[in-house]
Amino acid sequence: MKITQNLFLLLATCAHVADGRKMMLSGDKEVPSVISDVTGTFKVTLADDGESMDFEMDILNPSGIGVFGKAGAHIHCGGAGENGPVILGLAPAVADTTAEISVTGTLDETSLAAFFDSANPSNCKKDIAGFYTDILLGRAYVNVHSTETGSGEVRGQYDDNESFQVKLGGENEVPMVDSSASGTAMFTTHPQGVVGYELEIDNPSGIDFYGAGVHIHCGNIAVAGPVVVLLVAGGSGFTSELLQSEIDLTDASVVSDECGSTILEVMNKLEIGEAYVNAHSEENPNGEIRGAGIELESTTFPLSGEYEVPSVDSSVTGTTTFAHSPGQLKFEMEIINPLEHKIFGAAGAHIHCGGPDEAGPVAAFMVAELAGGNDAKMITVTGLLTDADVIDEGCGATIDELKASIYEGTAYVNVHSPMFPGGATRGQVGVPSDDEPDDSGSSVLTSGGFGVIFSVAALMVTI
């Protein structure tokens, strides 16, 4: 199922601003390429009302060939490396042999209607404002014909726009979600402040998307932040194995300035991991799958009292998952506490520096000591650590260095309680070893809340 949303009326907010980058025209962009000494530029400006656009085309013709001969000049629908149908006419098929050629004009809905018909199918937008975004985002190209090369002497399009991909998964949610769905969001940005967005969700289990919708939220990899851009409106019944949507975004698409007041500022935050895409579902209204522009390197290991040094007879078990991006270390601890020990009631929880047989110093705090402890039977803790949280340099002076120690198995997680002040449950990468069975009884838990949420520094503790 594919959803296409048009927000092109929003372009009126940035209309009548010419693109600062002129489109370059040359023979090597033709398909197939053409050897030609003809070159040129093309610039387009959208009118205030979004119903017409002015263009300027300048061509250098040093050899005096018959530019525009045979077919004229047009805007075609098609991406880089492909030939597509004509959408708009720019110049008639009248040969011009002068050395410097300038053509200006205004294109409107009537101009479009002359080319859109059943015999001329096209994937480009059928309104001026929409087609304007197609031009800026490289979905359409300018083709100038000549008497020598009837199929096209020189061609140009915006094929150097910046693009980046966001991979979506349940493991990126806060708290994490065990989801069979996954997705990819592709963003293509133009300096004019227009962004193309395409989303594909692989949904093999028929999860009911979209619930509250799909949004860009402001926040780093470890927080649930506010909505700043709407990508897909909310709804239900979207259970197809493949879900697709697309939309073009402008500054008017930004509904909150938490991550910047312009769409390009939001894109920058998304690309560096300070904003994220969140796709909601009926089953998980806070988010089914999520992702940011940075790749997260993750690891999960079990927690058990038997891994303490020395080991303790504790019923407390669980798992810890770390997800890392440069300068940031996200964690999620899920603790099973069947005998209702006062977890975090003595010392809290930390990352310590040390191997499997060592009791080492604290390298970073994960949860501060909690007065009275937390005696819930299931506890979920999430947080984000940075360089400022590193308090001992034995396993690295930065969070990236500490992450390396964790992933190499030379640092460990330790959760304390009043009954076991030295540690009620502990875990690290490589414990148990590959040839040693895990008898801890721990498992990856679904994130279930028990009613009360409170903050400790940058942490969220659910009890």
CSV table of C-alpha atoms in Angstrom, one decimal:
chain,number,residue,atom,x,y,z
A,1,MET,CA,0.0,0.0,0.0
A,2,LYS,CA,1.4,3.4,-1.0
A,3,ILE,CA,0.4,6.8,0.4
A,4,THR,CA,1.3,10.0,-1.4
A,5,GLN,CA,0.7,13.2,0.4
A,6,ASN,CA,0.8,16.6,-1.3
A,7,LEU,CA,1.9,19.6,0.7
A,8,PHE,CA,2.7,21.8,-2.2
A,9,LEU,CA,0.5,24.7,-1.1
A,10,LEU,CA,3.0,25.1,1.6
A,11,LEU,CA,5.5,26.2,-1.0
A,12,ALA,CA,3.9,29.6,-1.0
A,13,THR,CA,5.8,30.4,2.1
A,14,CYS,CA,9.1,30.2,0.2
A,15,ALA,CA,7.8,31.2,-3.2
A,16,HIS,CA,9.3,33.7,-5.6
A,17,VAL,CA,12.8,32.8,-4.5
A,18,ALA,CA,15.1,31.7,-7.3
A,19,ASP,CA,17.3,28.7,-6.8
A,20,GLY,CA,20.7,30.0,-5.9
A,21,ARG,CA,22.4,27.1,-7.8
A,22,LYS,CA,21.9,27.3,-11.5
A,23,MET,CA,21.4,24.0,-13.3
A,24,MET,CA,24.4,23.3,-15.6
A,25,LEU,CA,23.7,22.1,-19.1
A,26,SER,CA,26.2,19.9,-21.1
A,27,GLY,CA,26.4,17.1,-23.6
A,28,ASP,CA,27.9,14.6,-21.2
A,29,LYS,CA,24.7,14.5,-19.2
A,30,GLU,CA,22.7,13.3,-22.2
A,31,VAL,CA,21.6,9.6,-22.3
A,32,PRO,CA,23.6,8.4,-24.1
A,33,SER,CA,26.2,11.2,-23.7
A,34,VAL,CA,27.0,13.6,-26.5
A,35,ILE,CA,30.3,15.3,-27.4
A,36,SER,CA,29.4,18.9,-27.7
A,37,ASP,CA,31.0,22.3,-27.1
A,38,VAL,CA,27.5,23.8,-26.4
A,39,THR,CA,27.0,24.5,-22.7
A,40,GLY,CA,24.5,26.4,-20.7
A,41,THR,CA,22.6,27.2,-17.4
A,42,PHE,CA,19.0,27.0,-16.3
A,43,LYS,CA,17.3,28.7,-13.4
A,44,VAL,CA,13.7,28.6,-12.3
A,45,THR,CA,11.6,30.7,-9.9
A,46,LEU,CA,8.3,29.8,-8.4
A,47,ALA,CA,5.7,32.6,-8.3
A,48,ASP,CA,4.2,33.8,-5.0
A,49,ASP,CA,0.9,32.0,-5.6
A,50,GLY,CA,2.5,28.7,-6.6
A,51,GLU,CA,0.6,28.6,-9.9
A,52,SER,CA,3.4,29.6,-12.3
A,53,MET,CA,7.2,29.7,-12.5
A,54,ASP,CA,9.6,31.9,-14.5
A,55,PHE,CA,12.7,30.4,-16.1
A,56,GLU,CA,15.9,31.8,-17.5
A,57,MET,CA,18.1,29.7,-19.9
A,58,ASP,CA,21.5,30.9,-21.1
A,59,ILE,CA,23.3,28.9,-23.8
A,60,LEU,CA,26.9,29.3,-25.2
A,61,ASN,CA,27.1,28.1,-28.8
A,62,PRO,CA,30.7,28.7,-30.0
A,63,SER,CA,30.4,26.5,-33.1
A,64,GLY,CA,27.2,28.1,-34.3
A,65,ILE,CA,25.2,24.9,-34.6
A,66,GLY,CA,21.4,25.0,-34.9
A,67,VAL,CA,20.4,25.0,-31.3
A,68,PHE,CA,16.7,24.2,-30.8
A,69,GLY,CA,16.5,22.8,-34.3
A,70,LYS,CA,14.4,19.7,-34.9
A,71,ALA,CA,12.6,19.6,-31.5
A,72,GLY,CA,13.2,22.8,-29.5
A,73,ALA,CA,13.9,22.6,-25.7
A,74,HIS,CA,11.8,21.0,-23.0
A,75,ILE,CA,11.6,19.9,-19.4
A,76,HIS,CA,11.3,16.1,-19.2
A,77,CYS,CA,10.3,13.9,-16.3
A,78,GLY,CA,13.1,11.5,-15.4
A,79,GLY,CA,16.0,10.9,-13.0
A,80,ALA,CA,19.7,11.1,-13.8
A,81,GLY,CA,20.7,8.4,-16.3
A,82,GLU,CA,17.2,7.9,-17.8
A,83,ASN,CA,15.1,9.4,-20.5
A,84,GLY,CA,11.6,10.4,-19.8
A,85,PRO,CA,8.5,12.1,-21.4
A,86,VAL,CA,8.2,15.8,-22.1
A,87,ILE,CA,6.4,17.8,-19.4
A,88,LEU,CA,6.9,21.4,-20.4
A,89,GLY,CA,8.1,23.2,-23.5
A,90,LEU,CA,10.8,25.9,-23.2
A,91,ALA,CA,11.6,26.8,-26.8
A,92,PRO,CA,10.1,26.0,-30.2
A,93,ALA,CA,11.9,23.9,-32.9
A,94,VAL,CA,13.5,26.9,-34.6
A,95,ALA,CA,17.2,26.7,-35.1
A,96,ASP,CA,19.3,29.4,-33.5
A,97,THR,CA,23.0,29.7,-34.6
A,98,THR,CA,24.0,32.7,-32.5
A,99,ALA,CA,27.0,32.4,-30.1
A,100,GLU,CA,25.1,33.4,-27.0
A,101,ILE,CA,21.4,32.5,-26.6
A,102,SER,CA,19.1,33.6,-23.8
A,103,VAL,CA,15.6,32.4,-23.4
A,104,THR,CA,13.1,33.5,-20.7
A,105,GLY,CA,9.5,32.6,-20.1
A,106,THR,CA,6.7,31.8,-17.7
A,107,LEU,CA,5.2,28.3,-17.3
A,108,ASP,CA,1.7,27.7,-15.8
A,109,GLU,CA,-1.0,25.1,-15.5
A,110,THR,CA,-2.0,25.5,-19.1
A,111,SER,CA,1.6,24.7,-20.2
A,112,LEU,CA,1.5,21.5,-18.2
A,113,ALA,CA,-1.9,20.4,-19.5
A,114,ALA,CA,-0.6,20.6,-23.0
A,115,PHE,CA,1.7,17.6,-22.3
A,116,PHE,CA,-0.1,15.5,-19.7
A,117,ASP,CA,-2.3,13.0,-21.4
A,118,SER,CA,-2.9,9.2,-21.5
A,119,ALA,CA,-0.3,8.9,-24.3
A,120,ASN,CA,2.3,10.7,-22.3
A,121,PRO,CA,2.4,8.9,-18.9
A,122,SER,CA,4.6,10.5,-16.2
A,123,ASN,CA,5.5,10.0,-12.5
A,124,CYS,CA,6.0,13.8,-12.1
A,125,LYS,CA,3.6,16.1,-10.4
A,126,LYS,CA,0.8,17.5,-12.4
A,127,ASP,CA,0.6,20.9,-10.8
A,128,ILE,CA,3.1,23.7,-11.1
A,129,ALA,CA,4.2,23.9,-7.5
A,130,GLY,CA,4.6,20.1,-7.4
A,131,PHE,CA,6.5,20.0,-10.6
A,132,TYR,CA,8.8,22.7,-9.3
A,133,THR,CA,9.8,20.4,-6.4
A,134,ASP,CA,10.4,17.6,-9.0
A,135,ILE,CA,12.8,19.9,-10.8
A,136,LEU,CA,14.7,20.9,-7.6
A,137,LEU,CA,14.9,17.3,-6.3
A,138,GLY,CA,16.3,15.9,-9.6
A,139,ARG,CA,13.2,14.1,-10.8
A,140,ALA,CA,13.0,16.2,-14.0
A,141,TYR,CA,15.6,17.5,-16.4
A,142,VAL,CA,16.1,20.1,-19.1
A,143,ASN,CA,16.9,18.9,-22.6
A,144,VAL,CA,18.0,21.2,-25.4
A,145,HIS,CA,17.8,19.7,-28.9
A,146,SER,CA,19.7,20.8,-32.1
A,147,THR,CA,19.7,20.1,-35.8
A,148,GLU,CA,22.9,18.0,-35.3
A,149,THR,CA,21.5,16.0,-32.4
A,150,GLY,CA,17.8,15.7,-32.5
A,151,SER,CA,17.5,13.6,-29.4
A,152,GLY,CA,19.3,16.2,-27.3
A,153,GLU,CA,22.5,18.4,-27.6
A,154,VAL,CA,22.8,19.4,-24.0
A,155,ARG,CA,21.0,18.4,-20.8
A,156,GLY,CA,21.0,19.3,-17.1
A,157,GLN,CA,19.3,18.5,-13.8
A,158,TYR,CA,19.9,18.8,-10.1
A,159,ASP,CA,21.5,15.4,-9.7
A,160,ASP,CA,24.0,16.3,-7.0
A,161,ASN,CA,21.4,16.9,-4.2
A,162,GLU,CA,22.4,15.5,-0.8
A,163,SER,CA,20.7,12.3,0.2
A,164,PHE,CA,20.8,10.2,3.3
A,165,GLN,CA,19.0,7.1,4.6
A,166,VAL,CA,17.4,6.3,7.9
A,167,LYS,CA,17.0,2.7,8.9
A,168,LEU,CA,14.0,2.0,11.2
A,169,GLY,CA,13.8,-0.9,13.7
A,170,GLY,CA,12.0,-1.7,17.0
A,171,GLU,CA,15.4,-1.9,18.8
A,172,ASN,CA,15.8,1.8,18.3
A,173,GLU,CA,12.6,2.7,20.2
A,174,VAL,CA,12.8,4.1,23.8
A,175,PRO,CA,12.0,1.7,25.5
A,176,MET,CA,12.9,-0.9,22.9
A,177,VAL,CA,10.2,-2.8,21.0
A,178,ASP,CA,10.4,-6.4,19.8
A,179,SER,CA,9.0,-5.8,16.3
A,180,SER,CA,9.0,-7.9,13.2
A,181,ALA,CA,8.7,-4.8,11.1
A,182,SER,CA,11.6,-2.8,9.7
A,183,GLY,CA,11.9,0.2,7.4
A,184,THR,CA,13.9,2.6,5.4
A,185,ALA,CA,13.3,6.4,5.0
A,186,MET,CA,15.2,8.2,2.3
A,187,PHE,CA,15.6,12.0,2.4
A,188,THR,CA,16.9,14.1,-0.5
A,189,THR,CA,17.6,17.8,0.3
A,190,HIS,CA,17.9,20.8,-2.0
A,191,PRO,CA,19.5,24.0,-0.7
A,192,GLN,CA,16.3,25.9,-1.7
A,193,GLY,CA,14.7,24.4,1.3
A,194,VAL,CA,12.8,21.5,-0.4
A,195,VAL,CA,13.2,17.9,0.9
A,196,GLY,CA,11.9,14.8,-0.8
A,197,TYR,CA,11.0,11.9,1.6
A,198,GLU,CA,10.2,8.3,0.7
A,199,LEU,CA,9.4,5.6,3.3
A,200,GLU,CA,9.2,1.8,2.8
A,201,ILE,CA,8.1,-0.5,5.7
A,202,ASP,CA,8.6,-4.2,5.5
A,203,ASN,CA,5.7,-5.6,7.5
A,204,PRO,CA,5.8,-9.4,7.3
A,205,SER,CA,3.5,-10.0,10.3
A,206,GLY,CA,0.8,-7.6,9.2
A,207,ILE,CA,1.2,-5.1,12.1
A,208,ASP,CA,-1.5,-2.4,12.0
A,209,PHE,CA,0.3,0.8,11.1
A,210,TYR,CA,0.1,3.8,11.4
A,211,GLY,CA,-1.7,4.6,14.6
A,212,ALA,CA,-0.6,8.1,15.5
A,213,GLY,CA,1.2,8.4,12.2
A,214,VAL,CA,4.9,8.8,11.2
A,215,HIS,CA,6.8,11.8,12.4
A,216,ILE,CA,10.2,13.3,12.8
A,217,HIS,CA,10.8,13.9,16.5
A,218,CYS,CA,13.4,16.0,18.1
A,219,GLY,CA,15.7,14.1,20.5
A,220,ASN,CA,18.8,12.0,20.7
A,221,ILE,CA,19.0,8.2,20.5
A,222,ALA,CA,18.0,7.7,24.2
A,223,VAL,CA,14.9,9.9,24.6
A,224,ALA,CA,11.3,10.2,23.4
A,225,GLY,CA,11.1,13.7,22.1
A,226,PRO,CA,8.4,16.0,20.6
A,227,VAL,CA,7.1,15.9,17.1
A,228,VAL,CA,8.6,18.5,14.8
A,229,VAL,CA,7.5,17.3,11.3
A,230,LEU,CA,4.5,15.2,10.2
A,231,LEU,CA,5.4,12.6,7.5
A,232,VAL,CA,2.3,10.3,7.5
A,233,ALA,CA,-1.1,11.1,9.0
A,234,GLY,CA,-2.5,8.8,11.7
A,235,GLY,CA,-4.8,6.0,10.8
A,236,SER,CA,-5.4,2.2,11.1
A,237,GLY,CA,-5.9,-0.7,8.8
A,238,PHE,CA,-2.5,-0.4,7.1
A,239,THR,CA,-1.4,-4.0,7.4
A,240,SER,CA,0.1,-4.8,4.0
A,241,GLU,CA,3.4,-6.6,3.9
A,242,LEU,CA,4.9,-3.6,2.1
A,243,LEU,CA,3.9,0.0,3.1
A,244,GLN,CA,5.1,3.0,1.2
A,245,SER,CA,4.6,6.7,1.5
A,246,GLU,CA,6.2,9.8,0.0
A,247,ILE,CA,6.0,13.5,0.6
A,248,ASP,CA,7.9,16.7,-0.2
A,249,LEU,CA,8.7,18.9,2.8
A,250,THR,CA,9.3,22.6,3.1
A,251,ASP,CA,9.9,25.0,6.0
A,252,ALA,CA,6.1,25.1,6.5
A,253,SER,CA,6.2,21.4,7.3
A,254,VAL,CA,8.0,22.2,10.5
A,255,VAL,CA,5.4,22.3,13.3
A,256,SER,CA,7.8,23.0,16.2
A,257,ASP,CA,11.2,24.7,16.4
A,258,GLU,CA,12.7,22.3,19.0
A,259,CYS,CA,15.2,21.1,16.3
A,260,GLY,CA,15.3,24.3,14.2
A,261,SER,CA,12.8,26.5,12.4
A,262,THR,CA,13.6,25.4,8.9
A,263,ILE,CA,13.3,22.0,7.2
A,264,LEU,CA,17.1,22.0,6.4
A,265,GLU,CA,17.9,22.6,10.1
A,266,VAL,CA,15.7,19.6,11.0
A,267,MET,CA,17.4,17.5,8.3
A,268,ASN,CA,20.8,18.3,9.8
A,269,LYS,CA,19.6,17.2,13.3
A,270,LEU,CA,18.2,14.0,11.8
A,271,GLU,CA,21.4,13.2,10.0
A,272,ILE,CA,23.6,13.6,13.0
A,273,GLY,CA,21.3,11.7,15.4
A,274,GLU,CA,19.7,14.6,17.3
A,275,ALA,CA,16.3,13.9,15.7
A,276,TYR,CA,14.6,10.7,14.6
A,277,VAL,CA,11.9,9.2,12.5
A,278,ASN,CA,9.2,7.3,14.4
A,279,ALA,CA,6.5,5.1,12.8
A,280,HIS,CA,3.7,4.3,15.2
A,281,SER,CA,1.2,1.4,15.2
A,282,GLU,CA,-2.0,0.4,16.9
A,283,GLU,CA,-0.1,-2.1,19.1
A,284,ASN,CA,2.7,0.3,20.0
A,285,PRO,CA,1.2,3.8,20.0
A,286,ASN,CA,4.4,5.3,21.2
A,287,GLY,CA,6.4,3.9,18.3
A,288,GLU,CA,6.8,0.6,16.5
A,289,ILE,CA,10.0,1.3,14.7
A,290,ARG,CA,12.4,4.2,14.8
A,291,GLY,CA,15.7,5.4,13.5
A,292,ALA,CA,18.1,8.3,12.9
A,293,GLY,CA,20.6,9.2,10.2
A,294,ILE,CA,23.4,7.6,12.2
A,295,GLU,CA,24.1,3.9,12.3
A,296,LEU,CA,24.0,2.4,15.8
A,297,GLU,CA,26.4,-0.4,16.8
A,298,SER,CA,24.7,-2.5,19.5
A,299,THR,CA,25.3,-5.4,21.8
A,300,THR,CA,23.2,-7.2,24.4
A,301,PHE,CA,24.3,-9.5,27.3
A,302,PRO,CA,22.7,-11.1,30.3
A,303,LEU,CA,22.8,-10.1,33.9
A,304,SER,CA,23.1,-12.6,36.8
A,305,GLY,CA,24.3,-12.9,40.4
A,306,GLU,CA,26.6,-15.8,39.4
A,307,TYR,CA,28.7,-13.4,37.3
A,308,GLU,CA,29.5,-11.2,40.3
A,309,VAL,CA,33.1,-11.4,41.7
A,310,PRO,CA,32.7,-13.3,44.0
A,311,SER,CA,29.4,-14.8,42.8
A,312,VAL,CA,26.2,-14.2,44.9
A,313,ASP,CA,23.1,-16.2,45.3
A,314,SER,CA,20.7,-13.6,43.9
A,315,SER,CA,17.4,-14.1,42.2
A,316,VAL,CA,17.9,-10.8,40.2
A,317,THR,CA,18.5,-11.4,36.5
A,318,GLY,CA,18.0,-9.4,33.3
A,319,THR,CA,19.7,-8.0,30.2
A,320,THR,CA,21.6,-4.9,29.3
A,321,THR,CA,21.7,-3.5,25.7
A,322,PHE,CA,24.1,-0.8,24.6
A,323,ALA,CA,23.7,1.1,21.3
A,324,HIS,CA,26.6,3.4,20.3
A,325,SER,CA,27.0,6.3,17.9
A,326,PRO,CA,30.1,8.6,18.0
A,327,GLY,CA,30.1,10.5,21.3
A,328,GLN,CA,26.9,8.8,22.6
A,329,LEU,CA,26.2,5.5,24.4
A,330,LYS,CA,22.6,4.6,24.8
A,331,PHE,CA,21.7,1.8,27.3
A,332,GLU,CA,18.7,-0.1,28.3
A,333,MET,CA,18.6,-2.4,31.3
A,334,GLU,CA,15.7,-4.8,31.8
A,335,ILE,CA,15.7,-6.4,35.2
A,336,ILE,CA,13.7,-9.3,36.6
A,337,ASN,CA,13.3,-9.0,40.4
A,338,PRO,CA,11.0,-11.8,41.5
A,339,LEU,CA,11.8,-11.4,45.3
A,340,GLU,CA,11.3,-7.7,45.2
A,341,HIS,CA,14.8,-6.6,46.3
A,342,LYS,CA,15.4,-2.9,46.7
A,343,ILE,CA,17.2,-2.5,43.4
A,344,PHE,CA,19.4,0.6,43.2
A,345,GLY,CA,18.9,1.1,47.0
A,346,ALA,CA,22.6,0.9,47.6
A,347,ALA,CA,25.0,2.6,45.3
A,348,GLY,CA,22.7,2.4,42.2
A,349,ALA,CA,24.1,0.9,39.0
A,350,HIS,CA,27.3,1.5,37.1
A,351,ILE,CA,29.7,0.6,34.4
A,352,HIS,CA,32.9,-0.8,36.1
A,353,CYS,CA,36.3,-1.3,34.5
A,354,GLY,CA,37.4,-4.9,34.7
A,355,GLY,CA,37.5,-8.3,33.1
A,356,PRO,CA,35.1,-11.2,34.0
A,357,ASP,CA,37.2,-12.3,37.0
A,358,GLU,CA,37.8,-8.8,38.3
A,359,ALA,CA,36.0,-6.3,40.6
A,360,GLY,CA,37.0,-3.0,39.2
A,361,PRO,CA,36.4,0.7,39.8
A,362,VAL,CA,33.4,2.6,38.6
A,363,ALA,CA,33.9,4.1,35.2
A,364,ALA,CA,30.4,5.7,34.7
A,365,PHE,CA,27.2,6.0,36.6
A,366,MET,CA,24.1,4.5,34.9
A,367,VAL,CA,21.6,4.9,37.8
A,368,ALA,CA,22.2,7.0,40.9
A,369,GLU,CA,21.6,5.5,44.3
A,370,LEU,CA,17.8,5.5,44.9
A,371,ALA,CA,16.5,6.1,48.4
A,372,GLY,CA,14.3,3.2,49.4
A,373,GLY,CA,15.3,1.3,46.2
A,374,ASN,CA,13.0,-0.1,43.5
A,375,ASP,CA,11.2,-3.3,44.5
A,376,ALA,CA,9.2,-3.8,41.3
A,377,LYS,CA,9.3,-7.3,39.8
A,378,MET,CA,10.2,-5.9,36.4
A,379,ILE,CA,12.3,-2.8,36.0
A,380,THR,CA,13.3,-1.0,32.8
A,381,VAL,CA,16.0,1.7,32.8
A,382,THR,CA,17.1,3.7,29.7
A,383,GLY,CA,19.7,6.4,29.5
A,384,LEU,CA,22.4,8.1,27.5
A,385,LEU,CA,26.0,8.5,28.4
A,386,THR,CA,28.5,11.0,27.0
A,387,ASP,CA,32.1,12.0,27.7
A,388,ALA,CA,30.9,14.0,30.7
A,389,ASP,CA,29.7,10.8,32.4
A,390,VAL,CA,33.1,9.1,32.4
A,391,ILE,CA,34.6,9.4,35.9
A,392,ASP,CA,37.5,7.0,35.7
A,393,GLU,CA,39.8,6.7,32.8
A,394,GLY,CA,41.0,3.1,33.4
A,395,CYS,CA,38.8,1.9,30.6
A,396,GLY,CA,39.0,5.0,28.5
A,397,ALA,CA,38.9,8.8,28.9
A,398,THR,CA,36.0,9.2,26.5
A,399,ILE,CA,32.6,7.5,26.0
A,400,ASP,CA,33.8,6.1,22.7
A,401,GLU,CA,36.8,4.5,24.4
A,402,LEU,CA,34.7,3.2,27.3
A,403,LYS,CA,32.3,1.8,24.7
A,404,ALA,CA,35.2,-0.1,23.1
A,405,SER,CA,36.1,-1.6,26.5
A,406,ILE,CA,32.5,-2.7,27.0
A,407,TYR,CA,32.3,-4.3,23.6
A,408,GLU,CA,35.6,-6.0,24.1
A,409,GLY,CA,34.5,-7.4,27.4
A,410,THR,CA,36.9,-5.5,29.6
A,411,ALA,CA,34.2,-3.4,31.3
A,412,TYR,CA,31.0,-4.6,33.0
A,413,VAL,CA,27.6,-3.5,34.2
A,414,ASN,CA,26.9,-3.9,38.0
A,415,VAL,CA,23.5,-3.4,39.7
A,416,HIS,CA,23.5,-3.0,43.5
A,417,SER,CA,21.0,-3.4,46.2
A,418,PRO,CA,21.0,-3.2,50.1
A,419,MET,CA,21.0,-7.0,50.4
A,420,PHE,CA,23.9,-7.2,47.9
A,421,PRO,CA,25.8,-3.9,48.2
A,422,GLY,CA,28.7,-5.2,46.2
A,423,GLY,CA,26.4,-6.2,43.4
A,424,ALA,CA,23.1,-8.1,43.0
A,425,THR,CA,23.5,-8.8,39.3
A,426,ARG,CA,26.2,-8.3,36.8
A,427,GLY,CA,27.0,-8.8,33.1
A,428,GLN,CA,29.4,-8.1,30.3
A,429,VAL,CA,30.2,-9.1,26.8
A,430,GLY,CA,31.6,-12.6,26.5
A,431,VAL,CA,30.0,-13.8,29.8
A,432,PRO,CA,29.0,-16.6,29.6
A,433,SER,CA,31.5,-17.6,27.0
A,434,ASP,CA,30.3,-19.2,23.7
A,435,ASP,CA,31.1,-22.7,25.0
A,436,GLU,CA,29.4,-22.1,28.4
A,437,PRO,CA,25.6,-22.3,28.8
A,438,ASP,CA,23.8,-19.3,30.2
A,439,ASP,CA,22.1,-20.4,33.4
A,440,SER,CA,21.1,-16.9,34.5
A,441,GLY,CA,17.5,-17.3,33.6
A,442,SER,CA,17.6,-13.9,31.9
A,443,SER,CA,15.8,-13.1,28.8
A,444,VAL,CA,15.1,-10.0,26.7
A,445,LEU,CA,12.0,-8.5,28.2
A,446,THR,CA,9.2,-6.6,26.5
A,447,SER,CA,9.0,-3.1,27.9
A,448,GLY,CA,6.0,-3.0,30.3
A,449,GLY,CA,5.3,-0.1,32.6
A,450,PHE,CA,4.0,-0.4,36.1
A,451,GLY,CA,2.6,3.0,36.5
A,452,VAL,CA,5.2,5.4,37.8
A,453,ILE,CA,7.9,7.2,35.8
A,454,PHE,CA,10.5,9.5,37.3
A,455,SER,CA,13.9,10.9,36.1
A,456,VAL,CA,17.3,10.5,37.5
A,457,ALA,CA,19.6,12.9,35.5
A,458,ALA,CA,19.3,11.8,31.9
A,459,LEU,CA,17.7,8.5,32.8
A,460,MET,CA,14.1,7.3,32.7
A,461,VAL,CA,13.2,4.6,35.3
A,462,THR,CA,10.0,2.7,34.9
A,463,ILE,CA,8.6,0.8,37.8
